């Protein structure tokens, strides 16, 4: 179907068709531009509590924002990773989505401000993200969390990190996950030849040029691209992983790698749901939540998947 009218309006209103389409800028300049363009909504959805804190990570303190729902715990938990090509982004950009999931799923949401590239290249973001899962598991009682009902999720680079954390949890005998929610995840490389990189290469908010630039920032060298903790589609073994919900937008360069990963997970014997949202663009869940999440129905879809997974996890 054609672009949803709201998605088209976003592109027309911003006057910027492609996120990350300025490779002549350095990462610090891009972060500052993103910060100046972002404004926190005035009427944020209420939740039981929101606390900014830190935990001891692999290379120093890692900031997190903890959203707690109304009521008495212990609650299930979701560890959330923001997007931004491992290079830009912050806790603030997903404030609306995190609150919606916290209230809708009745879950503690822990949003992780992992280290960014290029100052902190691979595997820094992946290491911080897995450390966040371990911290939530180990501090479940203090966080009012039921440690038997944990999930991970993220959008774009955050979806990549959620998939990587699920791989690490299996490989390192880490906490059992009820669900991994991968929204428009980065799972392969821009030059892998997938059709969505050709069909949506420009004009749909995230461009191939932008993705090429992000890949100059996070990997240390070409050999990193063979590491499944950087690109999960490079994994030779996808068996024994947490159940997955893979969410894709129709008009997104990353669409086909998400579809391919969902198929690979299913072929490896995992429980998988693939949801492709027609007419949507990159960022429609976590970054452009106010404009696109409700009209697309994606928030309700993710919340229902989490609620169902948490029920199964309690059994």
Short mmCIF file of C-alpha atoms in Angstrom, two decimals:
data_model
loop_
_atom_site.label_atom_id
_atom_site.label_comp_id
_atom_site.label_asym_id
_atom_site.label_seq_id
_atom_site.Cartn_x
_atom_site.Cartn_y
_atom_site.Cartn_z
CA UNK A 1 0.00 0.00 0.00
CA UNK A 2 1.13 3.62 -0.33
CA UNK A 3 2.71 5.52 2.53
CA UNK A 4 0.28 6.15 5.35
CA UNK A 5 -0.86 9.80 5.19
CA UNK A 6 0.60 10.48 8.64
CA UNK A 7 3.97 9.07 7.58
CA UNK A 8 3.89 11.23 4.47
CA UNK A 9 3.04 14.28 6.57
CA UNK A 10 6.04 13.66 8.82
CA UNK A 11 8.35 13.55 5.82
CA UNK A 12 6.76 16.67 4.30
CA UNK A 13 6.70 18.59 7.60
CA UNK A 14 10.29 17.95 8.60
CA UNK A 15 11.63 18.66 5.16
CA UNK A 16 14.17 15.92 5.86
CA UNK A 17 13.46 12.71 4.02
CA UNK A 18 16.24 10.57 5.38
CA UNK A 19 17.61 10.09 8.89
CA UNK A 20 21.40 9.92 8.96
CA UNK A 21 21.75 11.47 5.49
CA UNK A 22 24.62 13.74 6.48
CA UNK A 23 27.78 11.64 6.52
CA UNK A 24 29.90 14.81 6.34
CA UNK A 25 28.95 15.50 9.98
CA UNK A 26 30.71 13.84 12.84
CA UNK A 27 28.83 11.88 15.49
CA UNK A 28 28.96 14.66 18.08
CA UNK A 29 27.40 17.13 15.63
CA UNK A 30 24.68 14.67 14.73
CA UNK A 31 23.87 14.09 18.41
CA UNK A 32 23.64 17.82 19.04
CA UNK A 33 21.38 18.29 16.04
CA UNK A 34 19.16 15.48 17.22
CA UNK A 35 19.02 16.96 20.72
CA UNK A 36 18.00 20.39 19.41
CA UNK A 37 15.32 18.87 17.18
CA UNK A 38 13.81 16.78 19.97
CA UNK A 39 11.22 18.15 22.37
CA UNK A 40 9.64 16.23 25.23
CA UNK A 41 5.83 16.16 24.98
CA UNK A 42 3.97 18.10 27.68
CA UNK A 43 1.26 15.51 28.37
CA UNK A 44 3.24 12.37 29.09
CA UNK A 45 1.29 9.25 30.00
CA UNK A 46 1.36 8.78 33.77
CA UNK A 47 2.96 5.69 35.27
CA UNK A 48 3.65 4.68 38.85
CA UNK A 49 7.14 6.16 38.92
CA UNK A 50 10.15 7.13 36.81
CA UNK A 51 13.67 7.12 38.23
CA UNK A 52 17.01 7.84 36.56
CA UNK A 53 19.87 5.84 38.03
CA UNK A 54 23.07 4.05 37.03
CA UNK A 55 24.48 0.56 37.35
CA UNK A 56 28.09 -0.67 37.22
CA UNK A 57 28.78 -1.70 33.64
CA UNK A 58 31.78 -3.34 31.97
CA UNK A 59 33.62 -0.01 31.60
CA UNK A 60 32.00 2.28 34.14
CA UNK A 61 28.54 3.40 35.16
CA UNK A 62 25.72 2.93 32.66
CA UNK A 63 22.72 5.29 32.98
CA UNK A 64 19.24 3.76 32.94
CA UNK A 65 15.72 5.12 33.29
CA UNK A 66 13.37 2.87 35.24
CA UNK A 67 9.62 3.13 34.65
CA UNK A 68 7.45 1.36 37.23
CA UNK A 69 3.71 0.77 36.71
CA UNK A 70 0.93 1.57 39.14
CA UNK A 71 0.11 -1.10 41.71
CA UNK A 72 2.00 -3.58 43.79
CA UNK A 73 4.84 -5.69 42.42
CA UNK A 74 6.62 -7.76 41.66
CA UNK A 75 6.05 -6.91 38.00
CA UNK A 76 7.40 -8.43 34.81
CA UNK A 77 10.21 -6.40 33.24
CA UNK A 78 11.27 -5.18 29.84
CA UNK A 79 14.85 -4.06 29.16
CA UNK A 80 14.66 -1.49 26.36
CA UNK A 81 17.43 -0.29 23.99
CA UNK A 82 17.04 2.92 21.98
CA UNK A 83 17.93 3.30 18.32
CA UNK A 84 20.32 5.63 16.51
CA UNK A 85 22.76 3.47 14.57
CA UNK A 86 24.75 2.74 17.77
CA UNK A 87 25.95 6.33 17.36
CA UNK A 88 23.20 8.77 18.31
CA UNK A 89 20.09 8.61 20.49
CA UNK A 90 19.38 8.81 24.19
CA UNK A 91 16.93 7.84 26.91
CA UNK A 92 14.64 10.77 26.04
CA UNK A 93 13.76 9.74 22.49
CA UNK A 94 11.69 6.73 23.58
CA UNK A 95 10.01 8.33 26.59
CA UNK A 96 6.53 8.06 25.08
CA UNK A 97 6.93 4.46 23.96
CA UNK A 98 8.45 3.33 27.25
CA UNK A 99 5.62 4.86 29.24
CA UNK A 100 3.03 3.28 26.94
CA UNK A 101 4.55 -0.17 27.35
CA UNK A 102 4.97 0.26 31.11
CA UNK A 103 1.31 1.19 31.55
CA UNK A 104 -0.10 -1.16 28.92
CA UNK A 105 1.84 -4.28 29.80
CA UNK A 106 2.01 -3.58 33.52
CA UNK A 107 5.77 -4.03 33.35
CA UNK A 108 8.83 -2.32 34.76
CA UNK A 109 10.65 -0.85 31.76
CA UNK A 110 14.39 -0.31 32.11
CA UNK A 111 15.66 1.93 29.29
CA UNK A 112 19.42 1.66 28.80
CA UNK A 113 21.76 4.52 27.82
CA UNK A 114 24.53 2.28 26.46
CA UNK A 115 27.88 3.63 25.28
CA UNK A 116 27.87 5.11 21.77
CA UNK A 117 30.25 4.80 18.83
CA UNK A 118 32.62 5.91 17.46
CA UNK A 119 34.11 6.83 20.84
CA UNK A 120 33.06 3.38 22.05
CA UNK A 121 33.04 0.99 19.09
CA UNK A 122 31.83 -2.60 18.97
CA UNK A 123 31.36 -4.48 21.26
CA UNK A 124 30.75 -1.67 23.80
CA UNK A 125 27.02 -1.24 23.14
CA UNK A 126 26.44 -4.99 23.11
CA UNK A 127 28.40 -5.47 26.34
CA UNK A 128 26.52 -2.69 28.15
CA UNK A 129 23.19 -4.05 26.93
CA UNK A 130 23.81 -7.57 28.19
CA UNK A 131 25.13 -6.16 31.47
CA UNK A 132 21.84 -4.28 31.84
CA UNK A 133 19.88 -7.53 31.58
CA UNK A 134 22.11 -9.11 34.23
CA UNK A 135 21.69 -6.07 36.49
CA UNK A 136 17.90 -6.22 36.27
CA UNK A 137 17.94 -9.95 36.98
CA UNK A 138 20.32 -9.63 39.92
CA UNK A 139 18.46 -6.65 41.42
CA UNK A 140 14.95 -7.88 40.73
CA UNK A 141 13.70 -7.54 44.28
CA UNK A 142 14.91 -3.95 44.64
CA UNK A 143 13.31 -3.07 41.29
CA UNK A 144 9.98 -4.79 42.16
CA UNK A 145 10.61 -7.20 39.30
CA UNK A 146 9.67 -10.83 38.91
CA UNK A 147 12.97 -12.28 37.66
CA UNK A 148 11.16 -15.19 35.98
CA UNK A 149 9.39 -12.80 33.58
CA UNK A 150 12.00 -10.78 31.69
CA UNK A 151 11.95 -9.54 28.12
CA UNK A 152 14.21 -7.43 25.92
CA UNK A 153 13.24 -5.01 23.17
CA UNK A 154 14.54 -2.20 21.03
CA UNK A 155 14.12 -0.33 17.77
CA UNK A 156 16.65 -0.12 14.93
CA UNK A 157 20.12 -0.38 16.53
CA UNK A 158 18.23 -1.08 19.74
CA UNK A 159 16.49 -3.98 18.01
CA UNK A 160 19.92 -5.21 17.03
CA UNK A 161 21.03 -5.03 20.65
CA UNK A 162 17.93 -6.85 21.86
CA UNK A 163 18.65 -9.68 19.41
CA UNK A 164 22.29 -9.75 20.51
CA UNK A 165 21.31 -9.87 24.19
CA UNK A 166 19.06 -12.84 23.44
CA UNK A 167 22.00 -14.58 21.75
CA UNK A 168 24.29 -13.78 24.67
CA UNK A 169 21.73 -14.98 27.21
CA UNK A 170 21.67 -18.35 25.45
CA UNK A 171 25.41 -18.60 24.92
CA UNK A 172 26.40 -17.47 28.42
CA UNK A 173 23.65 -19.28 30.35
CA UNK A 174 22.12 -15.95 31.25
CA UNK A 175 18.63 -15.13 32.46
CA UNK A 176 15.73 -16.84 30.75
CA UNK A 177 13.80 -14.46 28.50
CA UNK A 178 10.05 -14.58 28.01
CA UNK A 179 10.27 -12.61 24.74
CA UNK A 180 12.57 -10.62 22.48
CA UNK A 181 10.83 -7.77 20.66
CA UNK A 182 12.83 -6.66 17.64
CA UNK A 183 11.43 -3.51 16.04
CA UNK A 184 13.00 -2.64 12.67
CA UNK A 185 16.25 -4.27 13.85
CA UNK A 186 19.64 -3.98 12.18
CA UNK A 187 20.60 -7.61 11.56
CA UNK A 188 22.66 -7.59 8.38
CA UNK A 189 24.81 -5.21 6.32
CA UNK A 190 23.67 -2.53 3.82
CA UNK A 191 25.67 -4.24 1.06
CA UNK A 192 24.12 -7.68 1.54
CA UNK A 193 21.88 -7.08 -1.50
CA UNK A 194 18.39 -7.20 0.03
CA UNK A 195 15.57 -5.73 -2.04
CA UNK A 196 14.38 -3.31 0.65
CA UNK A 197 17.73 -1.51 0.49
CA UNK A 198 17.06 -0.94 -3.20
CA UNK A 199 13.34 -0.17 -2.98
CA UNK A 200 13.58 2.15 0.05
CA UNK A 201 17.09 3.50 -0.43
CA UNK A 202 15.99 7.12 -0.10
CA UNK A 203 12.92 9.18 0.67
CA UNK A 204 11.61 7.14 3.60
CA UNK A 205 13.30 8.72 6.65
CA UNK A 206 16.16 6.19 6.97
CA UNK A 207 18.35 5.92 3.87
CA UNK A 208 20.97 3.48 2.66
CA UNK A 209 23.44 6.38 2.76
CA UNK A 210 22.64 6.88 6.43
CA UNK A 211 23.07 3.18 7.19
CA UNK A 212 26.38 3.13 5.32
CA UNK A 213 27.56 5.97 7.58
CA UNK A 214 26.49 4.22 10.77
CA UNK A 215 28.54 1.22 9.67
CA UNK A 216 31.63 3.45 9.51
CA UNK A 217 31.11 4.32 13.18
CA UNK A 218 30.38 1.14 15.17
CA UNK A 219 32.48 -1.75 13.77
CA UNK A 220 36.19 -1.57 14.55
CA UNK A 221 37.18 -3.33 11.34
CA UNK A 222 35.82 -5.55 8.58
CA UNK A 223 36.25 -8.73 10.61
CA UNK A 224 33.69 -7.45 13.14
CA UNK A 225 31.04 -7.82 10.46
CA UNK A 226 31.32 -11.61 10.76
CA UNK A 227 30.54 -11.52 14.48
CA UNK A 228 26.92 -12.48 15.29
CA UNK A 229 27.09 -10.18 18.31
CA UNK A 230 27.32 -7.37 15.76
CA UNK A 231 25.15 -8.85 12.99
CA UNK A 232 22.90 -11.65 14.26
CA UNK A 233 22.17 -12.85 10.74
CA UNK A 234 25.79 -14.01 10.62
CA UNK A 235 25.07 -16.53 13.39
CA UNK A 236 25.60 -20.15 12.42
CA UNK A 237 23.28 -21.33 15.20
CA UNK A 238 19.97 -19.66 15.98
CA UNK A 239 18.48 -22.55 17.92
CA UNK A 240 17.35 -22.37 21.53
CA UNK A 241 16.57 -18.66 21.57
CA UNK A 242 13.80 -16.77 23.36
CA UNK A 243 10.45 -16.44 21.58
CA UNK A 244 10.52 -13.46 19.24
CA UNK A 245 8.25 -10.77 17.90
CA UNK A 246 9.83 -9.17 14.84
CA UNK A 247 8.17 -5.88 13.84
CA UNK A 248 8.87 -4.22 10.50
CA UNK A 249 7.70 -1.15 8.58
CA UNK A 250 6.80 -1.60 4.92
CA UNK A 251 8.90 1.39 3.81
CA UNK A 252 12.19 0.70 5.57
CA UNK A 253 15.59 -0.30 4.22
CA UNK A 254 15.81 -2.75 7.15
CA UNK A 255 12.54 -4.54 6.34
CA UNK A 256 13.89 -7.55 4.49
CA UNK A 257 16.60 -8.45 6.98
CA UNK A 258 13.95 -8.56 9.70
CA UNK A 259 11.80 -10.85 7.57
CA UNK A 260 14.83 -13.02 6.85
CA UNK A 261 15.77 -13.22 10.53
CA UNK A 262 12.22 -14.17 11.51
CA UNK A 263 12.28 -16.96 8.95
CA UNK A 264 15.70 -18.13 10.15
CA UNK A 265 14.57 -18.14 13.78
CA UNK A 266 11.52 -20.21 12.85
CA UNK A 267 13.61 -22.64 10.80
CA UNK A 268 15.86 -23.10 13.84
CA UNK A 269 12.89 -24.21 15.91
CA UNK A 270 12.06 -21.00 17.78
CA UNK A 271 8.65 -19.45 18.39
CA UNK A 272 8.38 -16.40 16.14
CA UNK A 273 5.78 -13.86 15.12
CA UNK A 274 6.50 -11.52 12.20
CA UNK A 275 4.41 -8.36 11.89
CA UNK A 276 4.96 -6.05 8.91
CA UNK A 277 3.01 -2.79 9.20
CA UNK A 278 1.79 -1.48 5.86
CA UNK A 279 2.44 2.14 4.95
CA UNK A 280 4.83 2.73 7.85
CA UNK A 281 8.38 4.13 7.92
CA UNK A 282 11.41 3.58 10.12
CA UNK A 283 10.99 4.80 13.70
CA UNK A 284 7.22 4.35 13.78
CA UNK A 285 7.22 2.61 17.17
CA UNK A 286 9.75 4.30 19.43
CA UNK A 287 10.92 7.50 17.74
CA UNK A 288 7.75 8.73 16.01
CA UNK A 289 5.41 7.29 18.62
CA UNK A 290 3.02 10.21 18.96
CA UNK A 291 2.44 10.45 15.22
CA UNK A 292 2.46 6.82 14.08
CA UNK A 293 2.16 4.30 16.91
CA UNK A 294 -1.57 4.71 17.44
CA UNK A 295 -2.60 4.96 13.78
CA UNK A 296 -0.55 1.87 12.96
CA UNK A 297 -1.64 -0.11 16.03
CA UNK A 298 1.95 -1.13 16.73
CA UNK A 299 1.98 -0.22 20.43
CA UNK A 300 -1.13 -2.29 21.12
CA UNK A 301 0.41 -5.18 19.18
CA UNK A 302 3.65 -5.10 21.16
CA UNK A 303 1.84 -4.70 24.49
CA UNK A 304 -0.40 -7.69 23.79
CA UNK A 305 2.60 -9.83 22.80
CA UNK A 306 4.37 -8.89 26.03
CA UNK A 307 1.34 -9.56 28.20
CA UNK A 308 0.88 -12.97 26.61
CA UNK A 309 4.58 -13.83 26.99
CA UNK A 310 4.59 -12.77 30.64
CA UNK A 311 1.58 -14.99 31.36
CA UNK A 312 3.38 -17.95 29.82
CA UNK A 313 6.51 -17.05 31.76
CA UNK A 314 4.61 -17.22 35.04
CA UNK A 315 3.36 -20.74 34.34
#
